[in-house]
């Protein structure tokens, strides 16, 4: 057994175990995982599934003499740590409402919890048992506050109020310029969701070919899992598209109400 392979496997386990403990500590302190880091753990976990299977096949089925038992055990410890880190990146312990500052009250939901709407399901379950209070609500972004929404709209609306600059004032154009990122997100998610809907029929065609011809048996399970994942991603994009669409409508309404009451 080469010492370099043993040292490499041991280092991977030690480093990622230290990272997992660090994430667990941050989670207990109420620190949320960033979008980039959550995406990294998600992609890394998906790739680790393939490597995990490869390690099993190499050691048990192919019975290769190259990997030793110690390295195999270290690999079996390494990949579960990655999956644990993915799970830890989803959750975060809540801070007390009194300890939060105005700038970060709306940043208490992790990225994976936000796109899967786990934060909302938690509120639904809690609402079935008791009357919800202000301290029970933790939103995902500060851009939903009336203060921020109106300030963003007012910045673009004042541009049209300059004397002699814009004789034709357009309220709709000011709203679109103020909240165009949310509208663009809705359009892009709808496009991707429509494209994803075209993939399952193509996979079904591959499954039909698989049942009629003599292919490798693992391809059937691969196609089935792929259909599930594609359908899951498509539904998630559709749900987030509706969520962003409702957010855009709320922002439009809040900005107009703020302008009316301010006047």
XYZ file of C-alpha atoms in Angstrom, residues 9-260:
252
model
C -7.169 9.576 2.152
C -6.434 10.377 5.794
C -5.993 14.071 5.013
C -9.313 14.216 3.168
C -11.178 12.658 6.072
C -9.496 14.905 8.650
C -10.014 18.130 6.676
C -13.651 17.517 5.805
C -14.401 16.334 9.324
C -12.978 19.614 10.594
C -15.133 21.491 8.069
C -18.222 19.566 9.220
C -17.522 20.450 12.852
C -17.014 24.082 11.868
C -20.331 24.154 9.988
C -22.045 22.534 12.970
C -20.619 25.247 15.212
C -21.761 27.987 12.826
C -25.190 26.395 12.609
C -25.538 26.467 16.396
C -24.661 30.173 16.286
C -27.378 30.858 13.708
C -25.029 31.447 10.760
C -26.636 30.707 7.399
C -24.789 29.157 4.464
C -24.230 31.338 1.403
C -25.687 30.563 -2.015
C -22.282 29.743 -3.506
C -21.352 27.387 -0.664
C -24.741 25.646 -0.723
C -24.430 25.120 -4.479
C -20.905 23.783 -3.998
C -22.017 21.181 -1.442
C -24.959 20.182 -3.615
C -22.813 19.602 -6.718
C -20.064 17.968 -4.670
C -22.591 15.586 -3.107
C -23.995 14.589 -6.499
C -20.497 13.880 -7.796
C -19.671 11.971 -4.608
C -22.528 9.552 -5.272
C -20.736 8.409 -8.427
C -17.400 8.152 -6.616
C -19.070 6.318 -3.733
C -20.493 3.735 -6.112
C -17.155 3.435 -7.894
C -15.402 2.662 -4.606
C -17.943 -0.062 -3.823
C -17.685 -1.609 -7.280
C -13.888 -1.523 -7.249
C -13.571 -3.179 -3.848
C -16.441 -5.692 -3.806
C -17.260 -6.534 -7.440
C -14.042 -6.017 -9.371
C -12.011 -7.006 -6.294
C -9.073 -4.947 -7.382
C -5.904 -5.474 -5.393
C -4.803 -1.867 -5.678
C -7.042 -0.260 -3.008
C -6.307 -1.611 0.457
C -8.837 -2.170 3.198
C -7.643 0.871 5.132
C -8.083 3.201 2.158
C -11.512 1.710 1.476
C -12.598 2.372 5.065
C -11.311 5.945 4.836
C -13.260 6.458 1.610
C -16.392 5.097 3.268
C -15.892 7.677 6.025
C -15.114 10.508 3.615
C -18.233 10.467 1.434
C -20.796 10.404 4.288
C -19.089 13.487 5.733
C -19.831 15.308 2.466
C -23.498 14.330 2.659
C -23.607 15.516 6.281
C -22.205 18.873 5.208
C -24.914 19.171 2.556
C -27.554 18.555 5.217
C -25.930 21.056 7.580
C -25.935 23.705 4.845
C -29.736 23.507 4.679
C -30.549 24.134 8.320
C -29.660 26.887 10.735
C -30.583 27.479 14.350
C -32.759 30.498 14.924
C -31.495 33.531 16.747
C -33.655 35.298 19.241
C -35.593 38.182 17.745
C -34.116 40.607 20.258
C -30.553 39.832 19.140
C -31.168 40.515 15.457
C -30.318 43.800 13.830
C -32.477 45.561 11.285
C -29.967 44.886 8.521
C -30.010 41.109 8.883
C -33.472 40.228 10.195
C -34.439 39.071 6.711
C -31.338 36.925 6.139
C -32.114 34.021 8.463
C -33.106 31.431 5.838
C -30.502 29.328 4.031
C -30.425 29.085 0.252
C -31.466 25.429 -0.028
C -34.226 25.965 2.517
C -35.395 28.954 0.494
C -35.619 27.232 -2.896
C -37.277 24.124 -1.423
C -39.667 26.206 0.755
C -38.801 24.234 3.875
C -38.960 27.474 5.855
C -42.601 27.934 4.862
C -43.558 24.354 5.706
C -42.107 24.893 9.159
C -44.364 27.907 9.663
C -47.394 25.925 8.482
C -46.731 23.137 10.972
C -46.174 25.619 13.774
C -49.332 27.522 12.858
C -51.392 24.370 13.348
C -50.358 24.168 16.982
C -50.381 27.795 18.106
C -51.059 31.359 17.061
C -48.021 32.734 15.249
C -46.313 35.866 16.551
C -43.827 38.296 15.025
C -40.906 36.352 16.465
C -41.989 33.251 14.528
C -41.587 34.900 11.121
C -38.184 34.821 9.462
C -38.104 35.886 5.840
C -35.376 35.344 3.290
C -34.583 38.796 1.983
C -34.652 42.395 3.107
C -36.086 43.441 -0.266
C -39.570 42.491 0.940
C -39.713 45.246 3.540
C -41.973 48.192 2.692
C -39.181 50.643 3.475
C -36.785 49.112 0.952
C -39.460 48.557 -1.694
C -40.658 52.147 -1.621
C -37.109 53.545 -1.562
C -36.262 51.546 -4.672
C -39.396 52.707 -6.477
C -38.972 56.328 -5.371
C -35.461 56.442 -6.799
C -36.743 55.625 -10.282
C -39.936 57.659 -9.963
C -38.050 60.832 -9.007
C -36.102 60.474 -12.238
C -39.328 61.107 -14.148
C -40.250 64.000 -11.865
C -37.290 66.130 -12.934
C -38.632 69.389 -14.442
C -38.434 69.518 -18.212
C -36.696 66.167 -18.529
C -39.568 63.770 -19.050
C -42.833 65.316 -20.200
C -44.412 61.855 -20.580
C -44.248 60.266 -17.141
C -44.759 56.508 -17.064
C -45.663 54.910 -13.757
C -45.500 51.412 -15.214
C -42.028 51.978 -16.638
C -40.794 53.239 -13.263
C -42.167 50.115 -11.581
C -40.544 47.858 -14.160
C -37.187 49.589 -13.773
C -37.400 49.299 -9.988
C -38.310 45.610 -9.823
C -37.001 44.188 -13.085
C -34.722 41.559 -11.432
C -37.717 39.758 -9.946
C -39.648 39.859 -13.212
C -36.606 38.613 -15.115
C -36.239 35.776 -12.623
C -39.847 34.742 -13.217
C -39.386 34.727 -16.994
C -36.124 32.757 -16.862
C -37.520 30.168 -14.464
C -40.589 29.704 -16.646
C -38.370 29.188 -19.691
C -36.158 26.637 -17.931
C -39.208 24.884 -16.505
C -40.739 24.607 -19.981
C -37.483 23.216 -21.385
C -37.206 20.648 -18.593
C -40.728 19.409 -19.366
C -39.427 18.254 -22.760
C -36.758 15.989 -21.260
C -38.869 13.203 -19.595
C -40.440 12.053 -22.919
C -36.944 11.670 -24.350
C -35.909 9.609 -21.336
C -39.027 7.463 -21.675
C -37.957 6.727 -25.233
C -34.587 5.600 -23.909
C -36.312 3.371 -21.338
C -38.378 1.749 -24.101
C -35.180 1.052 -26.015
C -33.654 -0.330 -22.825
C -36.509 -2.809 -22.310
C -36.371 -4.073 -25.893
C -32.601 -4.337 -26.244
C -29.987 -6.004 -24.082
C -28.193 -3.133 -22.357
C -26.453 -2.915 -19.016
C -28.905 -3.359 -16.149
C -27.740 -0.244 -14.316
C -29.017 1.971 -17.124
C -32.629 1.241 -16.192
C -32.132 2.501 -12.639
C -30.146 5.440 -13.984
C -32.960 6.506 -16.312
C -35.552 6.139 -13.540
C -33.532 8.253 -11.105
C -32.854 10.803 -13.839
C -36.569 11.162 -14.586
C -37.260 11.706 -10.890
C -34.526 14.329 -10.548
C -35.590 16.197 -13.684
C -39.223 16.211 -12.597
C -38.176 17.369 -9.125
C -36.071 20.214 -10.515
C -38.866 21.205 -12.897
C -41.436 21.343 -10.101
C -39.023 23.298 -7.927
C -38.435 25.837 -10.699
C -42.169 26.152 -11.265
C -42.847 26.705 -7.553
C -40.095 29.292 -7.239
C -41.378 31.020 -10.373
C -44.809 31.392 -8.775
C -43.159 32.559 -5.569
C -41.188 35.256 -7.374
C -44.280 36.285 -9.311
C -46.222 36.814 -6.085
C -43.265 38.711 -4.633
C -43.232 40.994 -7.683
C -46.933 41.678 -7.279
C -46.493 42.448 -3.583
C -43.644 44.829 -4.383
C -45.742 46.635 -6.992
C -48.617 46.970 -4.537
C -46.413 48.051 -1.640
C -44.619 50.673 -3.746
C -47.885 52.172 -5.008
C -49.446 52.200 -1.544
C -46.338 53.854 -0.129
C -46.418 56.517 -2.831
C -50.127 57.205 -2.244
